[in-house]
mmCIF file of C-alpha atoms and ligand atoms in Angstrom:
data_model
loop_
_atom_site.group_PDB
_atom_site.id
_atom_site.type_symbol
_atom_site.label_atom_id
_atom_site.label_comp_id
_atom_site.label_asym_id
_atom_site.label_seq_id
_atom_site.Cartn_x
_atom_site.Cartn_y
_atom_site.Cartn_z
ATOM 1 C CA MET A 1 73.145 -68.990 -22.365
ATOM 2 C CA ALA A 2 74.786 -71.765 -23.432
ATOM 3 C CA ARG A 3 77.057 -72.059 -26.264
ATOM 4 C CA GLN A 4 75.255 -75.326 -27.350
ATOM 5 C CA LEU A 5 73.748 -77.498 -30.279
ATOM 6 C CA THR A 6 70.509 -78.748 -29.748
ATOM 7 C CA TRP A 7 69.157 -81.705 -31.648
ATOM 8 C CA LEU A 8 65.489 -81.213 -31.589
ATOM 9 C CA GLY A 9 64.449 -84.240 -34.055
ATOM 10 C CA HIS A 10 64.711 -85.448 -37.229
ATOM 11 C CA GLY A 11 66.425 -81.697 -39.555
ATOM 12 C CA SER A 12 66.016 -79.517 -36.758
ATOM 13 C CA TRP A 13 68.184 -78.009 -34.443
ATOM 14 C CA LEU A 14 68.391 -75.179 -32.218
ATOM 15 C CA LEU A 15 72.232 -73.462 -32.459
ATOM 16 C CA GLU A 16 72.366 -71.403 -29.309
ATOM 17 C CA THR A 17 75.436 -69.115 -29.864
ATOM 18 C CA GLY A 18 75.957 -67.344 -26.675
ATOM 19 C CA THR A 19 74.075 -64.388 -27.455
ATOM 20 C CA HIS A 20 71.777 -65.623 -30.076
ATOM 21 C CA SER A 21 69.620 -68.505 -30.420
ATOM 22 C CA ILE A 22 69.468 -69.925 -33.979
ATOM 23 C CA LEU A 23 66.688 -72.684 -35.167
ATOM 24 C CA LEU A 24 67.048 -74.506 -38.002
ATOM 25 C CA ASP A 25 64.187 -76.548 -39.802
ATOM 26 C CA PRO A 26 61.764 -76.589 -37.312
ATOM 27 C CA PHE A 27 59.699 -79.626 -37.504
ATOM 28 C CA LEU A 28 58.466 -79.899 -34.523
ATOM 29 C CA ASN A 29 54.689 -80.251 -33.486
ATOM 30 C CA ASP A 30 53.737 -83.204 -36.176
ATOM 31 C CA SER A 31 56.958 -84.771 -35.702
ATOM 32 C CA PRO A 32 57.099 -87.493 -34.065
ATOM 33 C CA THR A 33 60.445 -87.228 -31.662
ATOM 34 C CA SER A 34 60.726 -83.662 -31.156
ATOM 35 C CA PRO A 35 61.026 -82.768 -27.557
ATOM 36 C CA VAL A 36 59.315 -79.508 -27.698
ATOM 37 C CA LYS A 37 56.605 -77.903 -29.282
ATOM 38 C CA ALA A 38 56.667 -75.075 -30.881
ATOM 39 C CA GLU A 39 55.252 -72.389 -28.335
ATOM 40 C CA ASP A 40 58.081 -73.717 -26.107
ATOM 41 C CA LEU A 41 61.089 -71.591 -29.025
ATOM 42 C CA SER A 42 61.646 -67.826 -29.247
ATOM 43 C CA PRO A 43 64.368 -67.707 -31.472
ATOM 44 C CA ASP A 44 66.152 -64.627 -32.472
ATOM 45 C CA TYR A 45 66.743 -66.325 -36.248
ATOM 46 C CA ILE A 46 65.005 -68.983 -38.383
ATOM 47 C CA LEU A 47 66.922 -70.835 -41.193
ATOM 48 C CA ILE A 48 65.236 -73.089 -43.534
ATOM 49 C CA SER A 49 67.117 -75.271 -45.971
ATOM 50 C CA HIS A 50 64.135 -76.049 -47.928
ATOM 51 C CA GLY A 51 60.512 -76.250 -48.828
ATOM 52 C CA HIS A 52 59.886 -79.466 -47.675
ATOM 53 C CA PHE A 53 57.670 -79.828 -44.527
ATOM 54 C CA ASP A 54 59.851 -81.640 -42.444
ATOM 55 C CA HIS A 55 61.435 -78.753 -42.619
ATOM 56 C CA LEU A 56 59.644 -75.884 -42.065
ATOM 57 C CA SER A 57 55.898 -77.068 -40.785
ATOM 58 C CA ASP A 58 56.209 -74.680 -37.984
ATOM 59 C CA ALA A 59 58.509 -72.122 -39.609
ATOM 60 C CA ALA A 60 55.236 -69.748 -40.023
ATOM 61 C CA SER A 61 54.021 -69.885 -36.515
ATOM 62 C CA ILE A 62 57.421 -69.037 -34.847
ATOM 63 C CA ALA A 63 58.141 -66.571 -37.134
ATOM 64 C CA ASN A 64 54.625 -64.696 -36.562
ATOM 65 C CA ARG A 65 55.317 -64.815 -33.044
ATOM 66 C CA THR A 66 58.571 -64.057 -32.529
ATOM 67 C CA GLN A 67 59.252 -61.494 -35.568
ATOM 68 C CA ALA A 68 62.319 -63.827 -36.157
ATOM 69 C CA PRO A 69 63.630 -63.242 -39.144
ATOM 70 C CA LEU A 70 63.566 -65.862 -41.524
ATOM 71 C CA VAL A 71 66.394 -66.926 -43.636
ATOM 72 C CA ALA A 72 65.787 -68.751 -46.791
ATOM 73 C CA ILE A 73 66.371 -69.079 -50.149
ATOM 74 C CA TYR A 74 64.737 -66.414 -52.193
ATOM 75 C CA GLU A 75 61.773 -67.921 -52.879
ATOM 76 C CA ILE A 76 61.163 -69.713 -49.643
ATOM 77 C CA ALA A 77 61.609 -66.392 -48.405
ATOM 78 C CA GLU A 78 59.107 -64.791 -51.047
ATOM 79 C CA TRP A 79 56.586 -67.208 -50.429
ATOM 80 C CA PHE A 80 56.496 -67.060 -46.103
ATOM 81 C CA GLN A 81 56.251 -62.992 -46.769
ATOM 82 C CA LYS A 82 53.044 -63.812 -49.169
ATOM 83 C CA GLN A 83 51.072 -66.496 -48.214
ATOM 84 C CA HIS A 84 51.997 -66.742 -44.088
ATOM 85 C CA GLY A 85 52.726 -62.877 -43.793
ATOM 86 C CA VAL A 86 56.045 -63.011 -42.190
ATOM 87 C CA ALA A 87 57.399 -59.623 -41.563
ATOM 88 C CA SER A 88 61.132 -60.157 -41.325
ATOM 89 C CA THR A 89 62.895 -62.252 -44.101
ATOM 90 C CA VAL A 90 65.998 -62.546 -45.319
ATOM 91 C CA GLY A 91 66.270 -64.098 -48.734
ATOM 92 C CA MET A 92 69.152 -65.221 -50.213
ATOM 93 C CA ASN A 93 70.830 -67.601 -52.527
ATOM 94 C CA LEU A 94 73.215 -70.371 -52.994
ATOM 95 C CA GLY A 95 76.919 -69.528 -53.109
ATOM 96 C CA GLY A 96 75.839 -66.149 -51.207
ATOM 97 C CA ALA A 97 76.518 -65.291 -47.555
ATOM 98 C CA VAL A 98 75.252 -62.797 -45.026
ATOM 99 C CA GLN A 99 76.220 -61.137 -42.073
ATOM 100 C CA LEU A 100 73.567 -61.678 -38.821
ATOM 101 C CA PRO A 101 75.047 -60.147 -35.571
ATOM 102 C CA PHE A 102 75.937 -63.975 -34.667
ATOM 103 C CA GLY A 103 77.847 -64.505 -37.527
ATOM 104 C CA SER A 104 77.750 -65.479 -40.992
ATOM 105 C CA VAL A 105 75.430 -67.686 -42.829
ATOM 106 C CA LYS A 106 76.607 -68.699 -46.513
ATOM 107 C CA MET A 107 74.200 -71.097 -48.514
ATOM 108 C CA THR A 108 75.580 -74.001 -49.933
ATOM 109 C CA ASN A 109 74.881 -76.767 -52.300
ATOM 110 C CA ALA A 110 72.472 -79.527 -51.911
ATOM 111 C CA LEU A 111 71.118 -82.181 -54.131
ATOM 112 C CA HIS A 112 67.719 -82.707 -53.147
ATOM 113 C CA SER A 113 64.348 -81.370 -54.164
ATOM 114 C CA SER A 114 62.491 -78.390 -52.678
ATOM 115 C CA GLN A 115 58.681 -78.304 -53.788
ATOM 116 C CA LEU A 116 56.887 -76.160 -50.796
ATOM 117 C CA PRO A 117 53.974 -77.570 -48.802
ATOM 118 C CA ASP A 118 51.418 -76.097 -51.287
ATOM 119 C CA GLY A 119 53.273 -76.965 -54.706
ATOM 120 C CA SER A 120 54.950 -73.906 -55.443
ATOM 121 C CA TYR A 121 58.269 -73.738 -56.881
ATOM 122 C CA GLY A 122 60.714 -73.379 -53.476
ATOM 123 C CA GLY A 123 64.414 -72.676 -55.822
ATOM 124 C CA ASN A 124 67.082 -74.407 -54.923
ATOM 125 C CA PRO A 125 67.566 -76.804 -51.896
ATOM 126 C CA ALA A 126 70.345 -75.334 -49.601
ATOM 127 C CA GLY A 127 72.487 -76.122 -47.054
ATOM 128 C CA PHE A 128 74.079 -73.798 -44.497
ATOM 129 C CA LEU A 129 77.924 -72.823 -43.087
ATOM 130 C CA VAL A 130 77.659 -70.772 -40.026
ATOM 131 C CA LYS A 131 80.639 -68.896 -39.007
ATOM 132 C CA LEU A 132 80.413 -68.493 -35.197
ATOM 133 C CA GLU A 133 83.403 -66.124 -33.668
ATOM 134 C CA GLU A 134 85.309 -69.259 -32.864
ATOM 135 C CA VAL A 135 83.080 -71.877 -34.484
ATOM 136 C CA THR A 136 82.315 -73.060 -38.221
ATOM 137 C CA LEU A 137 79.290 -75.292 -38.440
ATOM 138 C CA TYR A 138 78.095 -76.827 -42.121
ATOM 139 C CA PHE A 139 74.464 -78.287 -41.772
ATOM 140 C CA ALA A 140 74.382 -80.226 -44.920
ATOM 141 C CA CYS A 141 70.727 -80.948 -44.795
ATOM 142 C CA ASP A 142 69.141 -82.743 -46.881
ATOM 143 C CA THR A 143 71.395 -83.804 -49.430
ATOM 144 C CA ALA A 144 73.156 -86.696 -51.322
ATOM 145 C CA LEU A 145 76.663 -86.991 -51.577
ATOM 146 C CA PHE A 146 78.403 -84.426 -53.740
ATOM 147 C CA GLY A 147 82.258 -84.209 -54.214
ATOM 148 C CA ASP A 148 82.039 -79.897 -53.828
ATOM 149 C CA MET A 149 81.547 -80.614 -50.070
ATOM 150 C CA GLN A 150 85.299 -81.170 -50.413
ATOM 151 C CA LEU A 151 85.634 -77.195 -51.300
ATOM 152 C CA ILE A 152 82.685 -76.031 -48.360
ATOM 153 C CA GLY A 153 85.146 -78.487 -45.915
ATOM 154 C CA GLN A 154 88.408 -75.975 -47.103
ATOM 155 C CA ALA A 155 86.406 -73.558 -44.544
ATOM 156 C CA GLY A 156 87.784 -75.881 -42.162
ATOM 157 C CA ILE A 157 84.443 -76.821 -39.955
ATOM 158 C CA ASP A 158 84.632 -77.454 -36.855
ATOM 159 C CA ILE A 159 80.804 -79.412 -36.445
ATOM 160 C CA ALA A 160 79.071 -80.951 -39.186
ATOM 161 C CA VAL A 161 75.440 -81.988 -39.412
ATOM 162 C CA LEU A 162 75.037 -84.704 -41.842
ATOM 163 C CA PRO A 163 72.147 -86.728 -42.858
ATOM 164 C CA ILE A 164 72.142 -90.561 -42.691
ATOM 165 C CA GLY A 165 68.474 -91.103 -43.121
ATOM 166 C CA ASP A 166 68.829 -92.872 -46.589
ATOM 167 C CA LEU A 167 65.774 -93.037 -48.712
ATOM 168 C CA PHE A 168 65.198 -89.613 -48.739
ATOM 169 C CA THR A 169 68.780 -88.178 -48.229
ATOM 170 C CA MET A 170 72.414 -89.715 -48.015
ATOM 171 C CA GLY A 171 72.122 -93.131 -45.968
ATOM 172 C CA PRO A 172 75.307 -94.232 -43.475
ATOM 173 C CA ASP A 173 77.429 -94.849 -45.603
ATOM 174 C CA ASP A 174 77.746 -91.917 -48.159
ATOM 175 C CA ALA A 175 77.202 -89.652 -44.856
ATOM 176 C CA VAL A 176 81.092 -91.506 -44.071
ATOM 177 C CA ALA A 177 82.421 -90.625 -47.722
ATOM 178 C CA ALA A 178 81.313 -87.279 -47.209
ATOM 179 C CA THR A 179 82.651 -86.518 -43.446
ATOM 180 C CA LYS A 180 85.888 -87.778 -45.732
ATOM 181 C CA LEU A 181 85.636 -84.944 -48.005
ATOM 182 C CA ILE A 182 84.765 -82.074 -45.346
ATOM 183 C CA GLN A 183 87.081 -83.261 -42.903
ATOM 184 C CA PRO A 184 85.195 -82.046 -39.527
ATOM 185 C CA LYS A 185 86.143 -81.723 -35.903
ATOM 186 C CA ARG A 186 83.174 -83.175 -34.702
ATOM 187 C CA VAL A 187 80.081 -84.797 -36.966
ATOM 188 C CA LEU A 188 76.457 -85.532 -35.938
ATOM 189 C CA PRO A 189 74.166 -87.154 -37.782
ATOM 190 C CA ALA A 190 70.496 -86.076 -38.384
ATOM 191 C CA HIS A 191 67.640 -87.157 -40.398
ATOM 192 C CA TYR A 192 66.878 -90.652 -39.169
ATOM 193 C CA ASN A 193 65.156 -92.712 -36.558
ATOM 194 C CA THR A 194 62.152 -90.148 -37.482
ATOM 195 C CA TRP A 195 59.512 -92.878 -39.079
ATOM 196 C CA PRO A 196 60.418 -96.510 -39.869
ATOM 197 C CA PRO A 197 61.392 -96.234 -43.656
ATOM 198 C CA ILE A 198 64.527 -94.257 -42.373
ATOM 199 C CA GLU A 199 65.222 -96.002 -39.168
ATOM 200 C CA GLN A 200 69.077 -96.065 -38.911
ATOM 201 C CA ASP A 201 71.746 -97.182 -36.573
ATOM 202 C CA ALA A 202 73.192 -94.455 -35.828
ATOM 203 C CA GLU A 203 76.254 -96.154 -33.696
ATOM 204 C CA ALA A 204 76.988 -98.553 -36.276
ATOM 205 C CA TRP A 205 77.917 -95.448 -38.523
ATOM 206 C CA ALA A 206 79.522 -93.958 -36.013
ATOM 207 C CA ALA A 207 82.074 -97.275 -35.759
ATOM 208 C CA LYS A 208 82.612 -96.331 -39.182
ATOM 209 C CA VAL A 209 83.620 -93.053 -39.152
ATOM 210 C CA ARG A 210 86.168 -93.876 -35.895
ATOM 211 C CA GLU A 211 87.420 -96.151 -38.325
ATOM 212 C CA GLN A 212 87.815 -94.247 -41.667
ATOM 213 C CA THR A 213 88.451 -90.878 -40.499
ATOM 214 C CA ASP A 214 89.944 -88.603 -38.400
ATOM 215 C CA ALA A 215 86.426 -86.992 -36.961
ATOM 216 C CA GLU A 216 84.937 -87.558 -34.033
ATOM 217 C CA PRO A 217 81.144 -88.921 -34.213
ATOM 218 C CA ILE A 218 78.752 -87.567 -31.947
ATOM 219 C CA VAL A 219 75.345 -89.306 -31.461
ATOM 220 C CA ILE A 220 72.657 -87.583 -29.434
ATOM 221 C CA GLU A 221 69.198 -87.923 -29.059
ATOM 222 C CA PRO A 222 66.641 -85.830 -29.750
ATOM 223 C CA GLY A 223 66.476 -83.150 -26.898
ATOM 224 C CA GLN A 224 70.395 -83.669 -26.392
ATOM 225 C CA SER A 225 73.215 -81.171 -26.818
ATOM 226 C CA VAL A 226 76.642 -81.113 -27.780
ATOM 227 C CA SER A 227 78.678 -77.571 -26.311
ATOM 228 C CA LEU A 228 80.188 -75.522 -29.146
HETATM 229 NI NI1 NI B 301 63.755 -82.741 -48.202
HETATM 230 MN MN1 MN B 302 63.633 -83.916 -45.573
#
């Protein structure tokens, strides 16, 4: 298996560690930009950052077909169990980490909201700090800019994934500010160009990252990958 991170459009990512594949925030079959359908993916683990439909619409079908454990904040893990019959879940909460066969997954703060599609309470929204053997990744997921990103960066981030779409999350300028706080080696934009209200010029954002930070911005299209 490759060691790579593939953008599946919007906030959806497939992380392949060489031994395991981890699917983050699957929004595929109803996404205007996803290069794959839910049926095409058989991840070993599924991570869900928060309760919004554009982060979990395909999670139950994939979890139930593959039996992949679904990792989420406690309230969302329980909702998948009770409402969708997902057999294997890992419920956690902000600040906590769980050791999984491929590495550790820590649930980080996110400034956002998190109601589930049926109106259920989804707990707090989250991001993920994923520590593989040689690579540490930070997925900010849907969030505003916040100062504690500097603390998250102290883990030594190789790859940060930040939203730049604006309106529902940080926009490009705040994502540059976030990059300064996190100080990752490489930074990838997400959560943009899915629909007209979150259209952004990612190359313009990348130019600012290059000018103002030491991070290497990497702009890819849905379906493309970066190696770890
Ligand atoms: Ni959201
Ligand atoms: Mn979203």
